[in-house]
PDB file of C-alpha atoms in Angstrom:
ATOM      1  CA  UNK A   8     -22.870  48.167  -9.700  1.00  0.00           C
ATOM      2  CA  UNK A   9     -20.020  46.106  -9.841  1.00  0.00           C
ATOM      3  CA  UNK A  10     -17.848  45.606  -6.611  1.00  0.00           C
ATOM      4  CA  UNK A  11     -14.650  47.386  -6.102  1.00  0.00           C
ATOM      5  CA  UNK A  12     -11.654  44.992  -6.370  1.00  0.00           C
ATOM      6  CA  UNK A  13     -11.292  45.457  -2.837  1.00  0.00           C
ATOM      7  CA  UNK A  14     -14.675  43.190  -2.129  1.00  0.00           C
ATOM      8  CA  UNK A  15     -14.064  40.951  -4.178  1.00  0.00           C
ATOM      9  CA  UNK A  16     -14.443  37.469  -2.811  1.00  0.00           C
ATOM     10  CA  UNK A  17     -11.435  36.030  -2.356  1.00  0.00           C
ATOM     11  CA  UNK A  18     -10.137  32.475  -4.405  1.00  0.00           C
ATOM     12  CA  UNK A  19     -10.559  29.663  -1.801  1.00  0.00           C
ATOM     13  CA  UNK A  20      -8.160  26.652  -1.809  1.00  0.00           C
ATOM     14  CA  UNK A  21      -9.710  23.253  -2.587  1.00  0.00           C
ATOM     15  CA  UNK A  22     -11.019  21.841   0.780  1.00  0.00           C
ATOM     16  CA  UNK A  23      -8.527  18.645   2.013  1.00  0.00           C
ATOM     17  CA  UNK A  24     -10.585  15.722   2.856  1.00  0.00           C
ATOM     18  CA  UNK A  25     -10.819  15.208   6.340  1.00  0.00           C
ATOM     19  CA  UNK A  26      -7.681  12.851   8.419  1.00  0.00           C
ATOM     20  CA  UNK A  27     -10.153  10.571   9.000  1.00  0.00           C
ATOM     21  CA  UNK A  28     -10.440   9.544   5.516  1.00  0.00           C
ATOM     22  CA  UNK A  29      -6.470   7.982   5.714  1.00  0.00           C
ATOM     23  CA  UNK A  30      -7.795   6.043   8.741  1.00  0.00           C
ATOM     24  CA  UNK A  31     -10.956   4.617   7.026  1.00  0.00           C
ATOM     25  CA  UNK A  32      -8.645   4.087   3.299  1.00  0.00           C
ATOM     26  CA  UNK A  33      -6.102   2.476   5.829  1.00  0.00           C
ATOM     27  CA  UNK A  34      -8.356  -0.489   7.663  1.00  0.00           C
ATOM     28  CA  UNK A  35     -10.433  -1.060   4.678  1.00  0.00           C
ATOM     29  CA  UNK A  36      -6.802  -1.882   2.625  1.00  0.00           C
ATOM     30  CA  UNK A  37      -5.426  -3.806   5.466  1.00  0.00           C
ATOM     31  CA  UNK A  38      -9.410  -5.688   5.454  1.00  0.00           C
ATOM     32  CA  UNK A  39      -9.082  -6.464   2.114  1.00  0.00           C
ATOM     33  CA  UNK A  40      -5.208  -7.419   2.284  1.00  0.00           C
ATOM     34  CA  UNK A  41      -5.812  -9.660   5.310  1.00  0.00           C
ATOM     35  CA  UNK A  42      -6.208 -12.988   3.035  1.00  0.00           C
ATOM     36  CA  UNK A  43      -3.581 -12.071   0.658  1.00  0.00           C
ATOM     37  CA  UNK A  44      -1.383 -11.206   2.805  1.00  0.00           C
ATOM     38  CA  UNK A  45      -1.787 -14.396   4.989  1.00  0.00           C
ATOM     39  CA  UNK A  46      -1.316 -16.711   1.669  1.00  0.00           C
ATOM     40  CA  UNK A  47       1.943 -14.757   1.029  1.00  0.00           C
ATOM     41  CA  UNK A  48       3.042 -15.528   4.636  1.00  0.00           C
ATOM     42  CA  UNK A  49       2.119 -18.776   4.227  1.00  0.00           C
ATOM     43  CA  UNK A  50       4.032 -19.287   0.951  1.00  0.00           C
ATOM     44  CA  UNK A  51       7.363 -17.346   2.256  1.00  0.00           C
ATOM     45  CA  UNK A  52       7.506 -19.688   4.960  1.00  0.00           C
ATOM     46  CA  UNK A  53       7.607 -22.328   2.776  1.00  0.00           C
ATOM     47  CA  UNK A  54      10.386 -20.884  -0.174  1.00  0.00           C
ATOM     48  CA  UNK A  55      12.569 -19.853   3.300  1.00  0.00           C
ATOM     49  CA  UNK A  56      12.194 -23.605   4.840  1.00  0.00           C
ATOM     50  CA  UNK A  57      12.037 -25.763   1.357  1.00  0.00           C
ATOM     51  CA  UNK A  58       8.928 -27.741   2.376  1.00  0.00           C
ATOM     52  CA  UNK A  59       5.390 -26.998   1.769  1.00  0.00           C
ATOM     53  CA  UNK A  60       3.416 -29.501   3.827  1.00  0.00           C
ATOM     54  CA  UNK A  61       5.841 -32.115   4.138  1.00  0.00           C
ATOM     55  CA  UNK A  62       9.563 -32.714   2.241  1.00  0.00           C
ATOM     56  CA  UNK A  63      12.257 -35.572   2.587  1.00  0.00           C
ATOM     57  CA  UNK A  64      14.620 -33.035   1.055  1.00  0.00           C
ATOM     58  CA  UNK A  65      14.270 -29.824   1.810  1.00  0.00           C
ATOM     59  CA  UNK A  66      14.891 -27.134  -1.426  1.00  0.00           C
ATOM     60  CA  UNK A  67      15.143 -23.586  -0.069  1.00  0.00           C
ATOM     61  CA  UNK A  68      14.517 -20.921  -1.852  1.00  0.00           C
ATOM     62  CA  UNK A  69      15.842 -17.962  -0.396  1.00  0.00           C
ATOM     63  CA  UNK A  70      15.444 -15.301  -3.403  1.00  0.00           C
ATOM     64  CA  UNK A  71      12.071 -16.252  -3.230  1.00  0.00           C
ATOM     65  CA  UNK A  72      11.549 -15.546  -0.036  1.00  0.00           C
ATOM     66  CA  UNK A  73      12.970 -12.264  -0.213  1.00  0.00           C
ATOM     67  CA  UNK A  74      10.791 -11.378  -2.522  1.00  0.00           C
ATOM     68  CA  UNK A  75       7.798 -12.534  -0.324  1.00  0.00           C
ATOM     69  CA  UNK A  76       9.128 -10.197   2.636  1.00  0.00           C
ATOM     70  CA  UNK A  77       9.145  -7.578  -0.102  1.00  0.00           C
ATOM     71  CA  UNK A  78       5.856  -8.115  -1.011  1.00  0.00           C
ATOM     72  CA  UNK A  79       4.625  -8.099   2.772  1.00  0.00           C
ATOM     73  CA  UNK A  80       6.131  -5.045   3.574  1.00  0.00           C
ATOM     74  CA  UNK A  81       4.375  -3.532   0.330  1.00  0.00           C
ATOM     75  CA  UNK A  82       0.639  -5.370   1.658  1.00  0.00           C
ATOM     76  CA  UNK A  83       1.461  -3.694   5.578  1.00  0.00           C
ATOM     77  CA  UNK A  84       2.578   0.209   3.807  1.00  0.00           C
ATOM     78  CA  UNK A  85       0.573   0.456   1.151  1.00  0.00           C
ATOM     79  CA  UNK A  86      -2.793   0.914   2.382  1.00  0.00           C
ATOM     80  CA  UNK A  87      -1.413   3.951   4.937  1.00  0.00           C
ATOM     81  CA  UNK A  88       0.098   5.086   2.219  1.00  0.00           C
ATOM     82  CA  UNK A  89      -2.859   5.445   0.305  1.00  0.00           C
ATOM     83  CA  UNK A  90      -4.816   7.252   3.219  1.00  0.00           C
ATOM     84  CA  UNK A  91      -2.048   9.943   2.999  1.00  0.00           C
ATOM     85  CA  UNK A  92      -2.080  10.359  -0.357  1.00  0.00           C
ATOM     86  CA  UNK A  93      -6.077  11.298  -0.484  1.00  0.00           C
ATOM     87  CA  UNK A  94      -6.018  13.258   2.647  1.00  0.00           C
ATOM     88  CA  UNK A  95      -2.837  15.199   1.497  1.00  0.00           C
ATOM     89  CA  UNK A  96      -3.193  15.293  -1.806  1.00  0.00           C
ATOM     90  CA  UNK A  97       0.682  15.724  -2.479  1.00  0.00           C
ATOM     91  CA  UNK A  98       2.278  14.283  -5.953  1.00  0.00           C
ATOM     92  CA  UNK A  99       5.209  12.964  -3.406  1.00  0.00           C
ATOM     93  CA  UNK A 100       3.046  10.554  -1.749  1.00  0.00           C
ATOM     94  CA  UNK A 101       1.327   9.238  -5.055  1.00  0.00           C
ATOM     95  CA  UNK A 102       4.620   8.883  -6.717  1.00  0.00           C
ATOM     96  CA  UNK A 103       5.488   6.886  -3.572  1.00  0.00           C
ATOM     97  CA  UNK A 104       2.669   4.885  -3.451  1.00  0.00           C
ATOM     98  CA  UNK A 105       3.573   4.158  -7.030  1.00  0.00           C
ATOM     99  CA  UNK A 106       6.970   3.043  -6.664  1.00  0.00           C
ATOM    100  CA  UNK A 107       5.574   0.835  -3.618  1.00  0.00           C
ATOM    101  CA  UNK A 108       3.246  -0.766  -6.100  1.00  0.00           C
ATOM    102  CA  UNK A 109       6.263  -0.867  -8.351  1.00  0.00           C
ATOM    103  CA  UNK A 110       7.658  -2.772  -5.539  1.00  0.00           C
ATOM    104  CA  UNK A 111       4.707  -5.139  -5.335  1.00  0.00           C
ATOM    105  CA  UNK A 112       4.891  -6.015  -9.120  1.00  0.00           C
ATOM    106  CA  UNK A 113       8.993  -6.753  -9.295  1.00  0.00           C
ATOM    107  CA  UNK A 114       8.719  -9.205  -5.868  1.00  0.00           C
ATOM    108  CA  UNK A 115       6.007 -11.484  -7.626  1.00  0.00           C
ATOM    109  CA  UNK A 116       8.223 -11.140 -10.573  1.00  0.00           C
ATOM    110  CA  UNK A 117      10.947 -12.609  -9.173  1.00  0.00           C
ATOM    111  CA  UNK A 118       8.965 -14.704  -6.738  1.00  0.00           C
ATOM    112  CA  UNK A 119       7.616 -16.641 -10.026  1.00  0.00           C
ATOM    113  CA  UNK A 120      10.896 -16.883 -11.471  1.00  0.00           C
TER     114      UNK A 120
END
């Protein structure tokens, strides 16, 4: 016998991983990010003062240093970011994430220039 259309099982939605997931995603990016992100730190410092360990002259950089905040920023959001974007699973947040990386790529651009 086949079952009447009105027993049919209904079509479940895909099962969201659990919020828990963003916080795990989240500390294990910042983990990772921590020496990174401290070498960054350490080298905006030093384009927004214009010595590295020690200078008679000082040569600031400021465009460089910009680009180091930029690239901070991006190290701090991106992680969360990519906790959201698995637990929602929303195209917004991965096209956000993406332009954030975007963001990330154009501040060591110009940091190197």
């Amino acid at each position: 016998m086949d079952p009447s259309p009105a027993h049919a099982p209904a079509e479940t939605s895909p099962k969201r991983p659990s919020a828990w997931w963003a916080v795990v995603i989240t500390l294990a990016g910042w983990l990772i990010l921590a020496y990174p992100a401290f070498i960054a730190l350490f080298l905006t410092a030093a384009s927004f003062s214009g010595c590295f360990l020690e200078c008679a002259t000082p040569k600031p950089q400021p465009v460089a240093g910009m680009a180091g905040v930029i690239i901070l920023a991006a190290m701090v959001v991106c992680p969360p970011m990519l906790g959201v974007a698995v637990v929602r699973q929303s195209r917004k947040w991965w096209t956000a994430l993406g332009g954030c990386a975007l963001v990330v790529v154009a501040g060591v651009v110009i940091a190197a220039l």
